[in-house]
Each structure stands twice: as structure tokens, then as C-alpha cells.
Amino acid sequence: MLRVLPEKSLSSKIVVKKSGLSLEGFLREHFLSGSPVIISDCMAHWPARTKWNDMDYLKRVAGDRTVPVEVIILVFVKFDDLCVSNISFIEVQ
């Protein structure tokens, strides 16, 4: 299913950065209005951040298994954005 990004998110020149934004906060402040946001520090509590960096742990739980990896690349572009004259930069605050 192809989803179209909200018009406001495509034309915004300023993208705010928020640390540890809750799901409710994201939905209320950004998703419903279509305002873009960069979310940081929202996975600090995930055990995988430390466990998956430990090769001894990975060998212990996974061994020598072959793991299939599927890569999916989704690109959302408006046709107008493909024109070189319409390229602009987004300021991150």
C-alpha cells in the first residue's frame, strides 16, 4: 500500500528535534497535524542496544545460524520534488 505524506510535511522548512517523545505526544503534536519531527533517545531502555553489541551473547543465543535478511526501501517523493529547481534544504533545530 502506498501512503502519501501530508502536504505540510513535504513543504516544511523547519524540522524540530525532540528527545524521548511519547507516542501520545507524537500523535498529538506531529502525526495529526502532519508536522515533521526528529525523535531522539526513544530507545535508550531497549535491552537490544547493549545485548546485540556483545558478540559472546549473540553466539550464545544464535550460534552459527544463517539468518535471512530482507531489505525494503521506501521512497516518498512528489513529482515536483524531482525537478532540480525545486530542491531546498531543511533546517534542523
Tab-separated table of N, CA, C and O in Angstrom:
chain	number	residue	atom	x	y	z
A	1	MET	N	0.845	-1.172	0.000
A	1	MET	CA	0.000	0.000	0.000
A	1	MET	C	0.893	1.239	0.000
A	1	MET	O	1.795	1.371	0.805
A	2	LEU	N	0.647	2.136	-0.901
A	2	LEU	CA	1.404	3.376	-0.983
A	2	LEU	C	0.690	4.437	-0.168
A	2	LEU	O	-0.491	4.672	-0.332
A	3	ARG	N	1.417	5.051	0.732
A	3	ARG	CA	0.839	6.125	1.546
A	3	ARG	C	1.461	7.441	1.124
A	3	ARG	O	2.653	7.513	0.857
A	4	VAL	N	0.677	8.465	1.099
A	4	VAL	CA	1.151	9.785	0.723
A	4	VAL	C	1.413	10.579	1.990
A	4	VAL	O	0.602	10.590	2.902
A	5	LEU	N	2.572	11.224	2.033
A	5	LEU	CA	2.904	12.052	3.190
A	5	LEU	C	2.031	13.297	3.203
A	5	LEU	O	1.660	13.816	2.153
A	6	PRO	N	1.701	13.797	4.393
A	6	PRO	CA	0.906	15.028	4.473
A	6	PRO	C	1.613	16.177	3.774
A	6	PRO	O	2.834	16.304	3.836
A	7	GLU	N	0.850	17.028	3.095
A	7	GLU	CA	1.403	18.160	2.346
A	7	GLU	C	2.306	19.030	3.214
A	7	GLU	O	3.366	19.469	2.792
A	8	LYS	N	1.906	19.261	4.473
A	8	LYS	CA	2.692	20.117	5.363
A	8	LYS	C	4.085	19.539	5.608
A	8	LYS	O	5.064	20.263	5.692
A	9	SER	N	4.188	18.210	5.697
A	9	SER	CA	5.490	17.603	5.967
A	9	SER	C	6.435	17.743	4.784
A	9	SER	O	7.644	17.786	4.945
A	10	LEU	N	5.896	17.834	3.586
A	10	LEU	CA	6.734	17.964	2.401
A	10	LEU	C	7.196	19.393	2.166
A	10	LEU	O	8.213	19.628	1.523
A	11	SER	N	6.446	20.357	2.652
A	11	SER	CA	6.788	21.749	2.386
A	11	SER	C	7.438	22.450	3.582
A	11	SER	O	7.831	23.595	3.476
A	12	SER	N	7.576	21.760	4.694
A	12	SER	CA	8.127	22.374	5.900
A	12	SER	C	9.613	22.657	5.744
A	12	SER	O	10.375	21.825	5.269
A	13	LYS	N	10.028	23.841	6.124
A	13	LYS	CA	11.447	24.223	6.070
A	13	LYS	C	12.144	23.976	7.401
A	13	LYS	O	13.352	23.926	7.471
A	14	ILE	N	11.378	23.855	8.481
A	14	ILE	CA	11.953	23.646	9.802
A	14	ILE	C	11.449	22.313	10.360
A	14	ILE	O	10.254	22.034	10.354
A	15	VAL	N	12.392	21.493	10.822
A	15	VAL	CA	12.055	20.223	11.453
A	15	VAL	C	12.576	20.280	12.880
A	15	VAL	O	13.769	20.466	13.093
A	16	VAL	N	11.683	20.144	13.853
A	16	VAL	CA	12.111	20.177	15.252
A	16	VAL	C	12.676	18.824	15.653
A	16	VAL	O	12.342	17.799	15.069
A	17	LYS	N	13.530	18.831	16.655
A	17	LYS	CA	14.105	17.605	17.194
A	17	LYS	C	13.652	17.504	18.646
A	17	LYS	O	13.815	18.452	19.416
A	18	LYS	N	13.069	16.350	19.004
A	18	LYS	CA	12.587	16.156	20.370
A	18	LYS	C	13.179	14.875	20.934
A	18	LYS	O	13.287	13.875	20.248
A	19	SER	N	13.517	14.925	22.200
A	19	SER	CA	14.114	13.788	22.877
A	19	SER	C	13.047	12.998	23.635
A	19	SER	O	12.293	13.566	24.418
A	20	GLY	N	12.998	11.691	23.379
A	20	GLY	CA	12.110	10.815	24.136
A	20	GLY	C	10.641	11.161	24.021
A	20	GLY	O	9.891	11.039	24.979
A	21	LEU	N	10.195	11.577	22.860
A	21	LEU	CA	8.796	11.953	22.647
A	21	LEU	C	7.898	10.732	22.835
A	21	LEU	O	8.153	9.673	22.268
A	22	SER	N	6.860	10.870	23.650
A	22	SER	CA	5.935	9.752	23.881
A	22	SER	C	5.066	9.524	22.652
A	22	SER	O	4.929	10.405	21.788
A	23	LEU	N	4.446	8.352	22.581
A	23	LEU	CA	3.543	8.053	21.485
A	23	LEU	C	2.393	9.054	21.451
A	23	LEU	O	2.049	9.590	20.397
A	24	GLU	N	1.840	9.341	22.610
A	24	GLU	CA	0.729	10.291	22.684
A	24	GLU	C	1.161	11.678	22.220
A	24	GLU	O	0.452	12.357	21.493
A	25	GLY	N	2.345	12.102	22.656
A	25	GLY	CA	2.873	13.404	22.258
A	25	GLY	C	3.127	13.471	20.760
A	25	GLY	O	2.833	14.475	20.116
A	26	PHE	N	3.681	12.389	20.208
A	26	PHE	CA	3.919	12.341	18.770
A	26	PHE	C	2.609	12.443	17.999
A	26	PHE	O	2.491	13.227	17.062
A	27	LEU	N	1.612	11.646	18.412
A	27	LEU	CA	0.325	11.664	17.712
A	27	LEU	C	-0.326	13.048	17.788
A	27	LEU	O	-0.795	13.581	16.785
A	28	ARG	N	-0.330	13.630	18.978
A	28	ARG	CA	-0.997	14.912	19.202
A	28	ARG	C	-0.271	16.067	18.513
A	28	ARG	O	-0.881	16.898	17.850
A	29	GLU	N	1.057	16.118	18.664
A	29	GLU	CA	1.817	17.282	18.216
A	29	GLU	C	2.312	17.203	16.771
A	29	GLU	O	2.603	18.241	16.171
A	30	HIS	N	2.424	15.992	16.224
A	30	HIS	CA	3.047	15.875	14.906
A	30	HIS	C	2.240	15.042	13.914
A	30	HIS	O	2.048	15.461	12.780
A	31	PHE	N	1.803	13.887	14.305
A	31	PHE	CA	1.122	13.000	13.367
A	31	PHE	C	-0.179	13.601	12.849
A	31	PHE	O	-0.406	13.659	11.645
A	32	LEU	N	-1.018	14.055	13.747
A	32	LEU	CA	-2.322	14.592	13.343
A	32	LEU	C	-2.201	15.849	12.494
A	32	LEU	O	-2.993	16.075	11.587
A	33	SER	N	-1.186	16.666	12.775
A	33	SER	CA	-1.007	17.912	12.019
A	33	SER	C	-0.112	17.727	10.795
A	33	SER	O	-0.013	18.622	9.962
A	34	GLY	N	0.561	16.582	10.707
A	34	GLY	CA	1.472	16.350	9.590
A	34	GLY	C	2.776	17.097	9.708
A	34	GLY	O	3.478	17.295	8.729
A	35	SER	N	3.136	17.519	10.926
A	35	SER	CA	4.378	18.262	11.146
A	35	SER	C	5.543	17.294	11.322
A	35	SER	O	5.483	16.400	12.157
A	36	PRO	N	6.626	17.472	10.566
A	36	PRO	CA	7.766	16.560	10.697
A	36	PRO	C	8.507	16.763	12.011
A	36	PRO	O	8.515	17.854	12.577
A	37	VAL	N	9.142	15.696	12.505
A	37	VAL	CA	9.900	15.754	13.749
A	37	VAL	C	11.007	14.702	13.692
A	37	VAL	O	10.843	13.652	13.086
A	38	ILE	N	12.126	15.013	14.315
A	38	ILE	CA	13.199	14.034	14.508
A	38	ILE	C	13.131	13.634	15.972
A	38	ILE	O	13.240	14.482	16.855
A	39	ILE	N	12.956	12.343	16.232
A	39	ILE	CA	12.823	11.848	17.606
A	39	ILE	C	14.135	11.180	18.004
A	39	ILE	O	14.619	10.294	17.312
A	40	SER	N	14.705	11.612	19.120
A	40	SER	CA	15.941	11.001	19.613
A	40	SER	C	15.719	10.421	21.003
A	40	SER	O	14.764	10.769	21.686
A	41	ASP	N	16.599	9.538	21.389
A	41	ASP	CA	16.616	8.934	22.730
A	41	ASP	C	15.329	8.201	23.096
A	41	ASP	O	14.955	8.157	24.252
A	42	CYS	N	14.662	7.612	22.130
A	42	CYS	CA	13.424	6.905	22.461
A	42	CYS	C	13.651	5.407	22.618
A	42	CYS	O	12.726	4.684	22.974
A	43	MET	N	14.880	4.934	22.378
A	43	MET	CA	15.164	3.508	22.503
A	43	MET	C	16.224	3.221	23.567
A	43	MET	O	16.754	2.122	23.631
A	44	ALA	N	16.523	4.195	24.397
A	44	ALA	CA	17.594	4.045	25.383
A	44	ALA	C	17.337	2.883	26.340
A	44	ALA	O	18.282	2.263	26.830
A	45	HIS	N	16.102	2.561	26.600
A	45	HIS	CA	15.750	1.499	27.549
A	45	HIS	C	15.710	0.111	26.915
A	45	HIS	O	15.511	-0.875	27.603
A	46	TRP	N	15.897	-0.008	25.601
A	46	TRP	CA	15.818	-1.302	24.923
A	46	TRP	C	17.034	-2.163	25.272
A	46	TRP	O	18.173	-1.761	25.046
A	47	PRO	N	16.832	-3.364	25.794
A	47	PRO	CA	17.952	-4.258	26.109
A	47	PRO	C	18.805	-4.600	24.887
A	47	PRO	O	20.009	-4.833	25.018
A	48	ALA	N	18.220	-4.622	23.706
A	48	ALA	CA	18.970	-4.980	22.499
A	48	ALA	C	20.121	-4.019	22.225
A	48	ALA	O	21.107	-4.400	21.600
A	49	ARG	N	20.027	-2.787	22.701
A	49	ARG	CA	21.093	-1.812	22.455
A	49	ARG	C	22.426	-2.280	23.026
A	49	ARG	O	23.476	-2.013	22.462
A	50	THR	N	22.401	-2.971	24.149
A	50	THR	CA	23.644	-3.469	24.720
A	50	THR	C	23.869	-4.935	24.381
A	50	THR	O	24.971	-5.331	24.036
A	51	LYS	N	22.819	-5.739	24.447
A	51	LYS	CA	22.969	-7.171	24.189
A	51	LYS	C	23.453	-7.465	22.774
A	51	LYS	O	24.281	-8.337	22.560
A	52	TRP	N	22.942	-6.764	21.792
A	52	TRP	CA	23.286	-7.061	20.398
A	52	TRP	C	24.662	-6.540	20.015
A	52	TRP	O	25.164	-6.835	18.938
A	53	ASN	N	25.306	-5.783	20.875
A	53	ASN	CA	26.686	-5.357	20.650
A	53	ASN	C	27.686	-6.326	21.264
A	53	ASN	O	28.886	-6.154	21.098
A	54	ASP	N	27.203	-7.318	21.979
A	54	ASP	CA	28.039	-8.301	22.663
A	54	ASP	C	28.102	-9.573	21.818
A	54	ASP	O	27.145	-10.347	21.761
A	55	MET	N	29.225	-9.783	21.131
A	55	MET	CA	29.366	-10.942	20.238
A	55	MET	C	29.225	-12.268	20.988
A	55	MET	O	28.694	-13.230	20.447
A	56	ASP	N	29.686	-12.346	22.237
A	56	ASP	CA	29.534	-13.578	23.013
A	56	ASP	C	28.059	-13.886	23.256
A	56	ASP	O	27.639	-15.040	23.172
A	57	TYR	N	27.272	-12.865	23.539
A	57	TYR	CA	25.837	-13.052	23.726
A	57	TYR	C	25.193	-13.565	22.437
A	57	TYR	O	24.407	-14.514	22.450
A	58	LEU	N	25.525	-12.938	21.302
A	58	LEU	CA	24.943	-13.349	20.029
A	58	LEU	C	25.317	-14.787	19.674
A	58	LEU	O	24.477	-15.552	19.195
A	59	LYS	N	26.575	-15.165	19.921
A	59	LYS	CA	26.986	-16.550	19.657
A	59	LYS	C	26.245	-17.524	20.562
A	59	LYS	O	25.859	-18.610	20.141
A	60	ARG	N	26.024	-17.123	21.796
A	60	ARG	CA	25.334	-17.983	22.758
A	60	ARG	C	23.864	-18.196	22.376
A	60	ARG	O	23.354	-19.298	22.443
A	61	VAL	N	23.171	-17.159	21.948
A	61	VAL	CA	21.739	-17.290	21.661
A	61	VAL	C	21.439	-17.668	20.214
A	61	VAL	O	20.401	-18.275	19.944
A	62	ALA	N	22.344	-17.348	19.284
A	62	ALA	CA	22.065	-17.626	17.877
A	62	ALA	C	22.981	-18.683	17.281
A	62	ALA	O	22.609	-19.347	16.320
A	63	GLY	N	24.164	-18.838	17.821
A	63	GLY	CA	25.091	-19.833	17.295
A	63	GLY	C	25.537	-19.501	15.882
A	63	GLY	O	25.720	-18.343	15.529
A	64	ASP	N	25.665	-20.533	15.069
A	64	ASP	CA	26.139	-20.373	13.693
A	64	ASP	C	24.996	-20.426	12.684
A	64	ASP	O	25.144	-20.941	11.589
A	65	ARG	N	23.860	-19.921	13.058
A	65	ARG	CA	22.698	-19.947	12.172
A	65	ARG	C	22.846	-18.926	11.046
A	65	ARG	O	23.403	-17.857	11.217
A	66	THR	N	22.271	-19.282	9.904
A	66	THR	CA	22.165	-18.333	8.802
A	66	THR	C	20.833	-17.626	8.965
A	66	THR	O	19.791	-18.258	9.106
A	67	VAL	N	20.896	-16.315	8.939
A	67	VAL	CA	19.682	-15.522	9.157
A	67	VAL	C	19.356	-14.764	7.869
A	67	VAL	O	20.176	-13.985	7.383
A	68	PRO	N	18.164	-15.010	7.315
A	68	PRO	CA	17.804	-14.262	6.101
A	68	PRO	C	17.513	-12.802	6.435
A	68	PRO	O	16.942	-12.492	7.465
A	69	VAL	N	17.950	-11.937	5.568
A	69	VAL	CA	17.741	-10.507	5.751
A	69	VAL	C	17.028	-9.977	4.518
A	69	VAL	O	17.440	-10.237	3.396
A	70	GLU	N	15.952	-9.251	4.743
A	70	GLU	CA	15.207	-8.650	3.643
A	70	GLU	C	15.316	-7.138	3.766
A	70	GLU	O	15.067	-6.576	4.825
A	71	VAL	N	15.696	-6.511	2.697
A	71	VAL	CA	15.843	-5.061	2.697
A	71	VAL	C	14.719	-4.474	1.853
A	71	VAL	O	14.519	-4.861	0.705
A	72	ILE	N	13.991	-3.559	2.456
A	72	ILE	CA	12.919	-2.873	1.748
A	72	ILE	C	13.219	-1.388	1.796
A	72	ILE	O	13.447	-0.825	2.865
A	73	ILE	N	13.240	-0.760	0.669
A	73	ILE	CA	13.499	0.666	0.607
A	73	ILE	C	12.226	1.354	0.126
A	73	ILE	O	11.715	1.053	-0.950
A	74	LEU	N	11.724	2.249	0.960
A	74	LEU	CA	10.537	3.016	0.602
A	74	LEU	C	10.948	4.455	0.350
A	74	LEU	O	11.636	5.059	1.156
A	75	VAL	N	10.557	4.983	-0.762
A	75	VAL	CA	10.879	6.358	-1.099
A	75	VAL	C	9.577	7.098	-1.366
A	75	VAL	O	8.753	6.654	-2.153
A	76	PHE	N	9.389	8.212	-0.674
A	76	PHE	CA	8.206	9.038	-0.859
A	76	PHE	C	8.658	10.358	-1.478
A	76	PHE	O	9.319	11.145	-0.827
A	77	VAL	N	8.310	10.561	-2.710
A	77	VAL	CA	8.720	11.773	-3.407
A	77	VAL	C	7.538	12.292	-4.221
A	77	VAL	O	6.867	11.542	-4.908
A	78	LYS	N	7.303	13.592	-4.123
A	78	LYS	CA	6.338	14.217	-5.014
A	78	LYS	C	7.027	14.434	-6.353
A	78	LYS	O	8.224	14.691	-6.409
A	79	PHE	N	6.299	14.346	-7.436
A	79	PHE	CA	6.889	14.530	-8.755
A	79	PHE	C	7.595	15.881	-8.860
A	79	PHE	O	8.682	15.977	-9.421
A	80	ASP	N	6.998	16.923	-8.303
A	80	ASP	CA	7.599	18.261	-8.363
A	80	ASP	C	8.970	18.304	-7.689
A	80	ASP	O	9.823	19.092	-8.061
A	81	ASP	N	9.163	17.451	-6.667
A	81	ASP	CA	10.433	17.451	-5.941
A	81	ASP	C	11.574	16.868	-6.766
A	81	ASP	O	12.736	17.013	-6.417
A	82	LEU	N	11.247	16.197	-7.868
A	82	LEU	CA	12.282	15.611	-8.705
A	82	LEU	C	12.967	16.663	-9.581
A	82	LEU	O	14.037	16.431	-10.102
A	83	CYS	N	12.344	17.814	-9.721
A	83	CYS	CA	12.916	18.889	-10.533
A	83	CYS	C	14.031	19.574	-9.748
A	83	CYS	O	13.847	19.945	-8.597
A	84	VAL	N	15.183	19.737	-10.353
A	84	VAL	CA	16.340	20.318	-9.678
A	84	VAL	C	16.042	21.721	-9.173
A	84	VAL	O	16.474	22.112	-8.099
A	85	SER	N	15.254	22.481	-9.881
A	85	SER	CA	14.981	23.857	-9.483
A	85	SER	C	14.168	23.934	-8.200
A	85	SER	O	14.133	24.963	-7.553
A	86	ASN	N	13.511	22.838	-7.798
A	86	ASN	CA	12.678	22.853	-6.605
A	86	ASN	C	13.372	22.279	-5.379
A	86	ASN	O	12.757	22.141	-4.341
A	87	ILE	N	14.648	21.931	-5.487
A	87	ILE	CA	15.345	21.338	-4.351
A	87	ILE	C	15.615	22.416	-3.298
A	87	ILE	O	16.087	23.507	-3.624
A	88	SER	N	15.309	22.105	-2.052
A	88	SER	CA	15.592	23.030	-0.958
A	88	SER	C	16.102	22.240	0.232
A	88	SER	O	15.938	21.041	0.309
A	89	PHE	N	16.732	22.929	1.160
A	89	PHE	CA	17.285	22.280	2.331
A	89	PHE	C	16.353	22.476	3.512
A	89	PHE	O	15.668	23.485	3.620
A	90	ILE	N	16.372	21.515	4.420
A	90	ILE	CA	15.545	21.581	5.618
A	90	ILE	C	16.437	21.930	6.799
A	90	ILE	O	17.467	21.295	7.002
A	91	GLU	N	16.063	22.923	7.553
A	91	GLU	CA	16.812	23.347	8.729
A	91	GLU	C	16.390	22.505	9.917
A	91	GLU	O	15.210	22.361	10.213
A	92	VAL	N	17.332	21.883	10.614
A	92	VAL	CA	17.050	21.077	11.801
A	92	VAL	C	17.363	21.905	13.020
A	92	VAL	O	18.440	22.466	13.140
A	93	GLN	N	16.388	22.024	13.929
A	93	GLN	CA	16.598	22.800	15.156
A	93	GLN	C	16.762	21.873	16.332
A	93	GLN	O	16.135	20.882	16.451
